[in-house]
Amino acid sequence: MVLMTLDCGFMNYFVSNFMNFMTLLCNYVSFCYNIMHLFL
């Protein structure tokens, strides 16, 4: 039971970090895309 709770907590932690990372990545990509548009 403890293992299940621990695993669930780890998954929640991993998923939230992954979502934050993806959001940052999307922001970075759109930022780069806008910069490219300015110069091209």
Tab-separated table of C-alpha atoms in Angstrom:
chain	number	residue	atom	x	y	z
A	1	MET	CA	0.000	0.000	0.000
A	2	VAL	CA	2.814	2.376	0.909
A	3	LEU	CA	4.582	1.472	-2.319
A	4	MET	CA	1.456	2.316	-4.339
A	5	THR	CA	1.115	5.716	-2.654
A	6	LEU	CA	4.826	6.442	-3.160
A	7	ASP	CA	4.606	5.419	-6.820
A	8	CYS	CA	1.535	7.594	-7.342
A	9	GLY	CA	3.267	10.577	-5.714
A	10	PHE	CA	6.324	10.052	-7.891
A	11	MET	CA	4.167	9.856	-11.013
A	12	ASN	CA	2.361	13.082	-10.098
A	13	TYR	CA	5.733	14.776	-9.496
A	14	PHE	CA	7.139	13.463	-12.774
A	15	VAL	CA	4.038	14.433	-14.782
A	16	SER	CA	3.897	17.979	-13.360
A	17	ASN	CA	7.613	18.492	-14.058
A	18	PHE	CA	7.179	17.089	-17.561
A	19	MET	CA	4.233	19.429	-18.220
A	20	ASN	CA	6.245	22.426	-16.992
A	21	PHE	CA	9.136	21.384	-19.225
A	22	MET	CA	6.870	21.012	-22.263
A	23	THR	CA	5.299	24.420	-21.609
A	24	LEU	CA	8.742	26.033	-21.399
A	25	LEU	CA	9.808	24.226	-24.562
A	26	CYS	CA	6.715	25.414	-26.455
A	27	ASN	CA	7.280	28.988	-25.283
A	28	TYR	CA	10.931	28.799	-26.335
A	29	VAL	CA	10.045	27.403	-29.778
A	30	SER	CA	7.373	30.032	-30.431
A	31	PHE	CA	9.799	32.737	-29.259
A	32	CYS	CA	12.488	31.490	-31.664
A	33	TYR	CA	9.892	31.280	-34.435
A	34	ASN	CA	8.897	34.912	-33.858
A	35	ILE	CA	12.541	36.015	-33.886
A	36	MET	CA	13.083	34.175	-37.177
A	37	HIS	CA	10.031	35.928	-38.630
A	38	LEU	CA	11.453	39.299	-37.655
A	39	PHE	CA	14.748	38.645	-39.404
A	40	LEU	CA	13.449	36.820	-42.470
